[in-house]
XYZ file of C-alpha atoms in Angstrom:
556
model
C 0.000 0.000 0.000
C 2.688 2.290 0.687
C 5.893 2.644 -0.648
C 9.748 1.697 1.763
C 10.873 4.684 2.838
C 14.983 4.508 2.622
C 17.272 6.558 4.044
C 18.599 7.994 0.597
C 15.682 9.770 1.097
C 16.316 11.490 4.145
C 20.073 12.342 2.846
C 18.822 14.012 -0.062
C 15.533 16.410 -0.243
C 16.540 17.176 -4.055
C 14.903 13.376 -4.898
C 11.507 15.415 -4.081
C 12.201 17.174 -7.482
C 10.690 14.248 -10.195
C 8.007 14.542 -12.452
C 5.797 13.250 -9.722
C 6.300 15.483 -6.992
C 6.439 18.466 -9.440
C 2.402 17.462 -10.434
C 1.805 17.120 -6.754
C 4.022 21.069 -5.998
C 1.721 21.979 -8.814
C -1.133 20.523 -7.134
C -0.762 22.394 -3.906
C 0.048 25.604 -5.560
C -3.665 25.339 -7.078
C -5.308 24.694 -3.511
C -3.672 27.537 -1.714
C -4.220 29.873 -4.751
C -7.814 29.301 -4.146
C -7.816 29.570 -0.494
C -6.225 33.034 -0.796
C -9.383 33.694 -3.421
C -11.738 32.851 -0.721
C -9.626 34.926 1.640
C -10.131 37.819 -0.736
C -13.731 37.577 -0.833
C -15.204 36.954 2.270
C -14.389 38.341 5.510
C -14.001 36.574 8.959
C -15.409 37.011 12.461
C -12.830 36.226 14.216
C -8.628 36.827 13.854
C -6.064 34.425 15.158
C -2.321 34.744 15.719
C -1.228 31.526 15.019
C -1.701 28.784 11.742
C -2.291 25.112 12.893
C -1.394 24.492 8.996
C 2.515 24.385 8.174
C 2.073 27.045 4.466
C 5.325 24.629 2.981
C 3.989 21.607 2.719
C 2.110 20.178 -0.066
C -1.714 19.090 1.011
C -2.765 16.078 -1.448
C -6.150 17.181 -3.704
C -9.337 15.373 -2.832
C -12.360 14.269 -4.866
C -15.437 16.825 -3.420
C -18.403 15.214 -5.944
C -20.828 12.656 -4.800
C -20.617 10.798 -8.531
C -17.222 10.135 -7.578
C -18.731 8.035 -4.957
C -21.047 6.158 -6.633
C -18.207 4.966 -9.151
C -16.515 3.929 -6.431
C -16.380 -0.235 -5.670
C -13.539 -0.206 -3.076
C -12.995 2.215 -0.157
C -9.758 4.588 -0.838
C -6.466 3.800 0.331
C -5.648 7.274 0.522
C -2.168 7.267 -1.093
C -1.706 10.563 -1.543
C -2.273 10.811 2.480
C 0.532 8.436 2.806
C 2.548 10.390 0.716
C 2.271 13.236 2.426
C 3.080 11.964 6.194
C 6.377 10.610 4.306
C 7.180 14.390 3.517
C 6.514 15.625 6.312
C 9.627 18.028 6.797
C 10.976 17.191 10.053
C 11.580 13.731 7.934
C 14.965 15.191 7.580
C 18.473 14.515 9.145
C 19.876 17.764 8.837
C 17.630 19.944 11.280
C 19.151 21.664 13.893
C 18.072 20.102 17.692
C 15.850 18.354 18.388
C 14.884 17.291 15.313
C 17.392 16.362 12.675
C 20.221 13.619 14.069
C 19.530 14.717 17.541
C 15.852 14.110 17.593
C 14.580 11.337 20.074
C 11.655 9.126 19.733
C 8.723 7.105 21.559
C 6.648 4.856 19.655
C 3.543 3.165 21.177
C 3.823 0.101 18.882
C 1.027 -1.620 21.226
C -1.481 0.983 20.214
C -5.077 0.505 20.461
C -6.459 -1.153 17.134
C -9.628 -2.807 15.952
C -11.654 -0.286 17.861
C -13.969 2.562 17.432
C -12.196 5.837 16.379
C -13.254 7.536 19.909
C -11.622 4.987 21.668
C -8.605 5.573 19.174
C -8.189 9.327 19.702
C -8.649 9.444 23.521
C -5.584 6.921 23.711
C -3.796 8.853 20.942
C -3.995 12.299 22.678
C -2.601 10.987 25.830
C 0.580 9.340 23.661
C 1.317 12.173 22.293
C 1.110 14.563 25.205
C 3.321 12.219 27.205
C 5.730 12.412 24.372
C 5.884 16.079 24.069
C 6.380 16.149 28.165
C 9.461 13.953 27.977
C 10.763 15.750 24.672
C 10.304 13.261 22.407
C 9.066 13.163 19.027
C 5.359 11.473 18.949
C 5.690 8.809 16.519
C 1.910 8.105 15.146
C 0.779 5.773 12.890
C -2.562 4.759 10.675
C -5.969 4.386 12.467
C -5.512 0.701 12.154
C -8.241 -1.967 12.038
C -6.576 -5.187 10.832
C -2.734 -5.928 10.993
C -2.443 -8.003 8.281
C -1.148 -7.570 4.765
C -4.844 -6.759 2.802
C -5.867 -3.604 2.329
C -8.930 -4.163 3.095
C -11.108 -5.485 6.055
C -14.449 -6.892 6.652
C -16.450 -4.794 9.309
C -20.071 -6.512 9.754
C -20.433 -7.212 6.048
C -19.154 -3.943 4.611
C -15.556 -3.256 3.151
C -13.337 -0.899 4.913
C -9.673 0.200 4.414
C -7.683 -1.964 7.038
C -5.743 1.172 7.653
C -6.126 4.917 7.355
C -3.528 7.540 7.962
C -4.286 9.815 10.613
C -3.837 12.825 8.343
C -6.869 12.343 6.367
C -8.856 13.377 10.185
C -6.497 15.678 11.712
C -3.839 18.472 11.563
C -2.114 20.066 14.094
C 1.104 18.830 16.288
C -1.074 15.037 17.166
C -0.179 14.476 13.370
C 3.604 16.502 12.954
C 1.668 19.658 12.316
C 4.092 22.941 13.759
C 3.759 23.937 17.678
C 2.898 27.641 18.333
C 6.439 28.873 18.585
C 4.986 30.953 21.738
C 5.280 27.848 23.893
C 7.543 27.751 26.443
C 6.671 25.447 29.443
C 4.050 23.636 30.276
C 3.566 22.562 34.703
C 1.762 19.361 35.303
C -0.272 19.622 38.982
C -2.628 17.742 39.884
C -3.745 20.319 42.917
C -7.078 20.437 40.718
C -10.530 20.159 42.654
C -12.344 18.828 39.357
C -13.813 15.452 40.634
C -14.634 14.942 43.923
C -14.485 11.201 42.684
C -10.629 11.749 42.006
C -8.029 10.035 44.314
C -5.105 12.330 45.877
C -3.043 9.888 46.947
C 0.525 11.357 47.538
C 2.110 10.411 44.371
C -0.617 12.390 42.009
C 0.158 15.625 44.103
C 3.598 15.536 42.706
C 4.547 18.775 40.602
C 6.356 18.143 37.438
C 7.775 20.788 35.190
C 8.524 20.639 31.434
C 10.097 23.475 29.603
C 10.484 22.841 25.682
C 11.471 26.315 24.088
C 11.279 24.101 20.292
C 9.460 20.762 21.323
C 10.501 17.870 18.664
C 7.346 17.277 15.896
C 5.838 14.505 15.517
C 7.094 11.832 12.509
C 5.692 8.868 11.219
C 6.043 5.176 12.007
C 7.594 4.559 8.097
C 10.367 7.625 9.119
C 10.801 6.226 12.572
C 11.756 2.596 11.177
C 13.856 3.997 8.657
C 15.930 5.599 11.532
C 15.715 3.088 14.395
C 16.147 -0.263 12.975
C 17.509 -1.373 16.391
C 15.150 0.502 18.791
C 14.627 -0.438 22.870
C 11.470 -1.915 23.077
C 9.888 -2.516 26.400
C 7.018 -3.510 27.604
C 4.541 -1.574 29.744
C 2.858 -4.290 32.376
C 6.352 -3.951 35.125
C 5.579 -0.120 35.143
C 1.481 -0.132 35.035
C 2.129 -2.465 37.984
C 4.191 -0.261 40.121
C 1.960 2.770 38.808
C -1.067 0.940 40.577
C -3.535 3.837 40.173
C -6.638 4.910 37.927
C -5.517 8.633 39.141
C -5.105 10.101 35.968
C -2.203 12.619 36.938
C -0.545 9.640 39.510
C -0.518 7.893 35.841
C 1.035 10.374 33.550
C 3.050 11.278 36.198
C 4.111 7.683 36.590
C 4.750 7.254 32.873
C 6.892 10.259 32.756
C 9.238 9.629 35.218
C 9.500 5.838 33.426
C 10.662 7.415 30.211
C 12.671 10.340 31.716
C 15.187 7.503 33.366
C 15.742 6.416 29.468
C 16.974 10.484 28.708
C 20.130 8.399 26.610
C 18.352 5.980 24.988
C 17.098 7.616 21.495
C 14.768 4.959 20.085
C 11.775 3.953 22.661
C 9.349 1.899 21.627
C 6.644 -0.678 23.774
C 6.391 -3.537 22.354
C 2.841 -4.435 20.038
C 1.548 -7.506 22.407
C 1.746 -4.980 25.479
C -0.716 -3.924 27.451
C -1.644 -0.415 26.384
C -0.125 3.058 28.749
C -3.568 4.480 28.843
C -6.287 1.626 29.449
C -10.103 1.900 29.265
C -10.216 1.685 32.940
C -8.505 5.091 33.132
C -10.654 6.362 30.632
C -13.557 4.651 31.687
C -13.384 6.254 35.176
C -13.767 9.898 36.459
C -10.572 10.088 38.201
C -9.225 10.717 34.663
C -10.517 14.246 35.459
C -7.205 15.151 38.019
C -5.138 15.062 34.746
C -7.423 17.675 32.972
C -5.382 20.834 34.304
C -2.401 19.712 32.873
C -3.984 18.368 29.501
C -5.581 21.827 29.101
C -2.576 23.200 28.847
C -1.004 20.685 26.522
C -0.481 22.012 22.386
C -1.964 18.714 22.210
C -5.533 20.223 22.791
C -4.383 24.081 22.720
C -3.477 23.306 19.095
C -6.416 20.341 18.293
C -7.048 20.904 14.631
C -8.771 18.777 11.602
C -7.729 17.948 8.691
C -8.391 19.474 4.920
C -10.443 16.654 3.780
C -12.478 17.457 7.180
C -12.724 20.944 6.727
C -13.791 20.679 2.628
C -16.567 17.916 3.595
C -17.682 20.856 6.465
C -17.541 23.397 3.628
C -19.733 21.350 0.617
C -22.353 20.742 3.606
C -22.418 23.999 5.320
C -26.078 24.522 4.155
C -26.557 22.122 7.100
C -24.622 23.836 9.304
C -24.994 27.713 9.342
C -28.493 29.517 8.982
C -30.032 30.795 5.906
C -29.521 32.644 3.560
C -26.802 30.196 2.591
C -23.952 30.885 1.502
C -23.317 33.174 4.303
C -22.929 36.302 3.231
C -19.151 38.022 3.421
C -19.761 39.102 7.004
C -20.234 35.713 8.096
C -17.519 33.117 8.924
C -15.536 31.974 5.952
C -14.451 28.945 4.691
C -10.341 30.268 6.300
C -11.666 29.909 10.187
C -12.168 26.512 9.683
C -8.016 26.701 9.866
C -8.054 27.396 13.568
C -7.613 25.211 16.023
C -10.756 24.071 17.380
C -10.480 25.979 20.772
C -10.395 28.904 18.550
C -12.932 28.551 15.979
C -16.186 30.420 16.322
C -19.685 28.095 17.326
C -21.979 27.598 15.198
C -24.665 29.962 16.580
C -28.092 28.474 16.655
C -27.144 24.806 16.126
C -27.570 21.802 18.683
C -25.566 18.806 17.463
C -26.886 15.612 19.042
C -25.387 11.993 19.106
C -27.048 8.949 19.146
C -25.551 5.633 19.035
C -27.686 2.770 17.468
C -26.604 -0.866 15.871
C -23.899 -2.646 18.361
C -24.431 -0.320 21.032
C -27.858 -2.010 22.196
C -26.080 -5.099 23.221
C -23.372 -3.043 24.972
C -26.014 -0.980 26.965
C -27.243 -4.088 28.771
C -23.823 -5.078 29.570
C -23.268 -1.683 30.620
C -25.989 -2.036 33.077
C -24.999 -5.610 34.323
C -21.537 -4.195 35.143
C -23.147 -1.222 36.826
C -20.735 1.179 34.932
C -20.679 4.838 35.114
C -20.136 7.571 32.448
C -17.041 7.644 31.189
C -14.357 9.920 32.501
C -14.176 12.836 30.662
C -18.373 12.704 30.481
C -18.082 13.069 34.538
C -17.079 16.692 34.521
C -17.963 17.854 37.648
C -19.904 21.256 35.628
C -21.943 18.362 33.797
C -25.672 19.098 34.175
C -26.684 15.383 33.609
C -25.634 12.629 35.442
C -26.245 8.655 35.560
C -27.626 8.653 39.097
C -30.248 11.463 38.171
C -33.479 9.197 38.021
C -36.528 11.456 37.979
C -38.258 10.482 34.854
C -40.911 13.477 32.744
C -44.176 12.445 33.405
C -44.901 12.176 29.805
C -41.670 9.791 29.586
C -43.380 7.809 33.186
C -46.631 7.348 31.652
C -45.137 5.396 28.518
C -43.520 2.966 30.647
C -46.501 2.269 33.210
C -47.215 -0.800 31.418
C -44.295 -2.433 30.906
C -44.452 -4.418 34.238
C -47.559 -6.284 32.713
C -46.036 -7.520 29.639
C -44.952 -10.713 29.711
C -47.730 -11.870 32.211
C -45.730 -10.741 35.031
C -48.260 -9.656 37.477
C -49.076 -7.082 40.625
C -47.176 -9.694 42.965
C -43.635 -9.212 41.834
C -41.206 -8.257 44.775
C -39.349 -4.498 45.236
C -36.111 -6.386 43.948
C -38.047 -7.120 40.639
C -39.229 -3.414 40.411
C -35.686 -2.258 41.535
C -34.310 -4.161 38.686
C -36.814 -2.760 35.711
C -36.129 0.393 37.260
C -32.430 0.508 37.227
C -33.188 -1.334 33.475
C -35.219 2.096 31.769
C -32.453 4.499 33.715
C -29.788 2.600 31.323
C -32.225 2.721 28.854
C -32.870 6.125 28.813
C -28.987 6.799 29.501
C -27.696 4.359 26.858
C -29.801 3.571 23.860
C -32.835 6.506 24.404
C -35.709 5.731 21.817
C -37.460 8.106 19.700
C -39.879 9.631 22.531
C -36.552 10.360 24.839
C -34.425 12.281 22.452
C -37.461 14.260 21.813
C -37.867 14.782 24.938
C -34.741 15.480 25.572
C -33.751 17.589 22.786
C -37.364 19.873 23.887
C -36.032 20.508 27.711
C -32.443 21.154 26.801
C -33.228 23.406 24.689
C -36.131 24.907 26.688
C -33.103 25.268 29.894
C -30.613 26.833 27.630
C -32.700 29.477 26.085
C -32.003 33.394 26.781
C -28.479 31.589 28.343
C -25.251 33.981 27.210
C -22.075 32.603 27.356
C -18.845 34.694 25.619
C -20.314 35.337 22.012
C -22.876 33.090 21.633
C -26.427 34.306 22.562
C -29.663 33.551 21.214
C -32.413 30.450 20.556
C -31.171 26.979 19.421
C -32.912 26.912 16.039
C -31.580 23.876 13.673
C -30.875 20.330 14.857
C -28.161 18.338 13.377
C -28.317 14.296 14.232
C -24.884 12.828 14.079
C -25.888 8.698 13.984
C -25.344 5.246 12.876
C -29.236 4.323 12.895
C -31.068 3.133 10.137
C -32.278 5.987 7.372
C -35.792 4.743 8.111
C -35.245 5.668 12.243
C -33.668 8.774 11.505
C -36.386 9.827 9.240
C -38.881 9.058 12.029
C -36.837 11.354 14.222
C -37.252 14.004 11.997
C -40.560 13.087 11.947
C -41.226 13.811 15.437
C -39.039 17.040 15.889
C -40.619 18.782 13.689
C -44.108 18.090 14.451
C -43.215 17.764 18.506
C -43.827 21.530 18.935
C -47.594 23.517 18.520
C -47.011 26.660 18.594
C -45.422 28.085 15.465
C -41.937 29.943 17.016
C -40.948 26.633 18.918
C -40.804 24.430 15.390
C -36.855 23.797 14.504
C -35.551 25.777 11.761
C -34.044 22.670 10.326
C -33.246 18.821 11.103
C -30.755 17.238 9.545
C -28.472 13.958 10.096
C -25.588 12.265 9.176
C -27.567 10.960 6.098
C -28.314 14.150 4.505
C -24.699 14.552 4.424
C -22.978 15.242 0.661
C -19.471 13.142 1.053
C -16.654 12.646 -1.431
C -15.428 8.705 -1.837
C -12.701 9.527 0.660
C -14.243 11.576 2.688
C -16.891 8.476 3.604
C -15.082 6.701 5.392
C -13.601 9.260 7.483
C -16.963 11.155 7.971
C -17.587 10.673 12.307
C -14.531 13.079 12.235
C -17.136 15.360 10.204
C -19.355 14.808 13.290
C -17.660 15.244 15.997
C -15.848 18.396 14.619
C -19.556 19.413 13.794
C -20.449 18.922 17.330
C -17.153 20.697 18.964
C -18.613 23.873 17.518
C -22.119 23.336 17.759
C -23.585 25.952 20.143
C -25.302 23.214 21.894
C -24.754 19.542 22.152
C -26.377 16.376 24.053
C -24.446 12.916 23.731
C -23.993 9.831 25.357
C -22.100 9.259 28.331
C -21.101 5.683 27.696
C -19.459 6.808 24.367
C -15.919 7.709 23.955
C -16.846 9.670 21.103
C -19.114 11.411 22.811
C -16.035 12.241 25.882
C -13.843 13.506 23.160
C -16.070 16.048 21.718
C -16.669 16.980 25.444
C -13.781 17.404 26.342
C -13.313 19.658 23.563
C -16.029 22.013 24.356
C -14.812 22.022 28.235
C -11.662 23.123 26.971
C -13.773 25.924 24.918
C -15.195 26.881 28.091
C -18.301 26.232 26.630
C -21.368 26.805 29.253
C -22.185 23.383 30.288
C -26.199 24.099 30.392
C -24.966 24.063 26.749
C -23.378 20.070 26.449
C -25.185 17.805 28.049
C -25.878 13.747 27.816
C -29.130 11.425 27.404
């Protein structure tokens, strides 16, 4: 699928100079000519000091047509995305320190795989912050879902590419994007008071302090092998034992020091078959939340950005997105602030973005409620309006369920255990997998609590409703359905409803599109999601970092 990166290449940049990368110069030249057109023409709300986009290298073109698609047998294997994370141009011996012969790496070879890209990211963001607080450069690789040699992979019937670079989804310094040369040091202290939940045993109140006037970029895996043939790999259980916490600063904190005792060892790298550094039991606990000072701080979320092929499906679709009159007229935002970082970009004023999870997740619910799990971590902010253990049901939502304890011939006799148990059953339910008359429901009192709310620049009524989903076309459309005849009187009907399958997508951009979504909903003015999802934490976490006004994200 990809081409073997050798280390004439690194020696000599002038082997960038063939026929092929000339087409591909000539290529880029054409996409930022017509980004300074749109420049030209439209004028932004909001100004920014600093580019997550390095203006020198080459961004691959994209197919943006929907016939594209339909021609389209196989999923992409995004070569040109390949090819660009191979010129990345820290890829290069010759760079002053850190980078160049002097640069050190760590490589989480045991990286999480075969899951859900939620589950992908969170792990990935923690990787690469604890490689830019031990000076290292982050070596990422694909969003992988099969190991072996095909392309291709079977999920649940349907093709998919067995790997995916990670540039196709995001930009910024997670992917070998520039830091903002205005960093200087970053303090990791867990003094926080965020979770009341969160343990403070001795070792997570200890103060660490990393100063990186020019931290290393990130590289690729296919760089990294080409330089470390002979790397020290090691494996993470002895240290995850002696760490013995779910404490999310004790961990970092733990993993730190681990790495700082190899300072002469350039080539790190935990071995595949490991145990992952950052588990779901961290994640999948609120105690997480005593590391969220110091990530706040990190360029890894300061600096959060998406990719082009993100931001171009966000453009063909922003008829979804923004209000009408559409386009938005030059004084609205313009295609260009879509090149902020997320903490930066303006919300999208009016909209509430709301995630549903259908298909495997029903299953998983009841498990969830065997196992008596909680939200996940970062879905546990302390701010958060909605929690798990909240169990006062609408009437409307009460009187729908008053039956259920005679179906099935079960009778007035059953014991308080047996009601206990149906009980605790809807509250996962509800929580989990809502049906049609909850997110209604739902949707209605959210946005009933956050009207005439002001928070920073965003003011005003949530008017449009935008379903990010993997349910059936036929559920969403009942949905719809009910949302927009749900409300009587004429100034409560939505604006708009829309969902993930109104959405115009390119063949690549298909298979990459819950990174549509979830950038989508980390701008959305409003947004409800589900707590057992680490999709859903992700885009939270985002819009904590925003300092979005939590009557404004809530969960089912």
């Amino acid at each position: 699928m990809s081409k073997k990166f050798s280390s004439e290449f690194v020696r000599s940049p002038h082997v960038l100079l063939t026929k092929k990368y000339s087409r591909v110069l000539l290529g880029g030249l054409f996409f930022f000519s017509t980004l300074y057109f749109f420049l030209k023409i439209e004028d932004t709300t909001s100004s920014y000091s600093y580019e997550v986009f390095d203006p020198s290298l080459t961004y691959p073109r994209y197919p943006n047509s929907s016939t594209q698609l339909e021609l389209k047998e196989l999923p992409p294997l995004y070569e040109e995305w390949h090819e660009y994370e191979r010129n990345l141009p820290q890829h290069d011996l010759t760079l002053p320190p850190p980078e160049g012969r002097a640069a050190r790496f760590l490589f989480m070879a045991n990286h999480a795989h075969a899951s859900g890209w939620g589950n992908v990211l969170q792990e990935m963001i923690f990787n690469a912050h604890l490689a830019y607080a031990t000076n290292r450069a982050f070596v990422f690789d694909n969003y992988t879902w099969d190991h072996h040699e095909s392309d291709y992979s079977d999920f649940k019937g349907k093709v998919i590419p067995s790997r995916v670079p990670i540039s196709t989804m995001l930009s910024g310094p997670i992917i070998g994007g520039p830091f903002d040369p205005t960093l200087s040091s970053l303090s990791t202290s867990s003094s926080s008071s965020l979770s009341s939940s969160s343990s403070s045993s001795s070792n997570s109140s200890s103060h660490h302090t990393y100063t990186h006037p020019t931290p290393p970029r990130a590289v690729s895996r296919e760089y990294y092998r080409s330089i470390c043939p002979s790397p020290l790999v090691i494996r993470s259980e002895e240290t995850k034992g002696k760490i013995s916490s779910h404490d999310g600063q004790t961990v970092m904190n733990g993993w730190v020091d681990r790495i700082n005792e190899l300072e002469d060892v350039r080539c790190v790298e935990f071995e595949k078959s490991s145990e992952q550094l950052f588990d779901i039991w961290l994640f999948g606990s609120s105690t997480v939340l005593s590391f969220w000072p110091t990530l706040r701080q990190s360029p890894i979320i300061t600096q959060y950005a998406f990719s082009p092929l993100i931001l171009s499906a966000f453009q063909t679709n922003k008829d979804i997105f923004y209000p009408p009159p559409s386009p938005p007229p030059a004084s609205s935002p313009s295609f260009l602030e879509s090149f902020l970082a997320v903490l930066d970009s303006p919300p999208l004023k009016g909209l509430l973005t709301v995630h549903i999870r259908r298909g495997d997740f029903e299953e998983h619910c009841r498990h969830l409620e065997i196992w008596n799990s909680e939200f996940s971590g970062f879905n546990s902010f302390p701010e958060m309006v909605d929690r798990l253990e909240d169990d006062e049901e609408d009437e409307d939502d009460s009187e729908d369920h008053n039956g259920d304890e005679e179906k099935g011939g079960e009778g007035e006799g059953e014991g308080a255990e047996e009601e206990e148990r149906k009980k605790k059953m809807r509250r996962y339910q509800k929580h989990c997998y809502p049906e049609i008359g909850d997110v209604v429901r739902k949707i209605n009192k959210v946005r009933k609590e956050a009207r005439d709310r002001r928070y920073g620049y965003v003011s005003g009524e949530l008017s449009r409703v935008y379903v990010m989903s993997n349910a059936p076309k036929e559920w969403l459309e009942e949905l719809k359905k009910a949302l927009e005849e749900e409300e009587e009187e004429e100034e409560d009907k939505w604006e708009a409803v829309y969902t993930s399958r109104d959405l115009e997508l390119s063949w690549e951009q298909k298979y990459v599109a819950q990174t549509l979504d979830m950038y989508v909903a980390m701008r959305s003015q409003g947004f409800i999601g589900n707590g057992f999802s680490s999709l859903t934490s992700n885009i939270v976490m985002m819009r904590m970092a925003r300092g979005f006004d939590p009557v404004y994200t809530r969960l089912w």
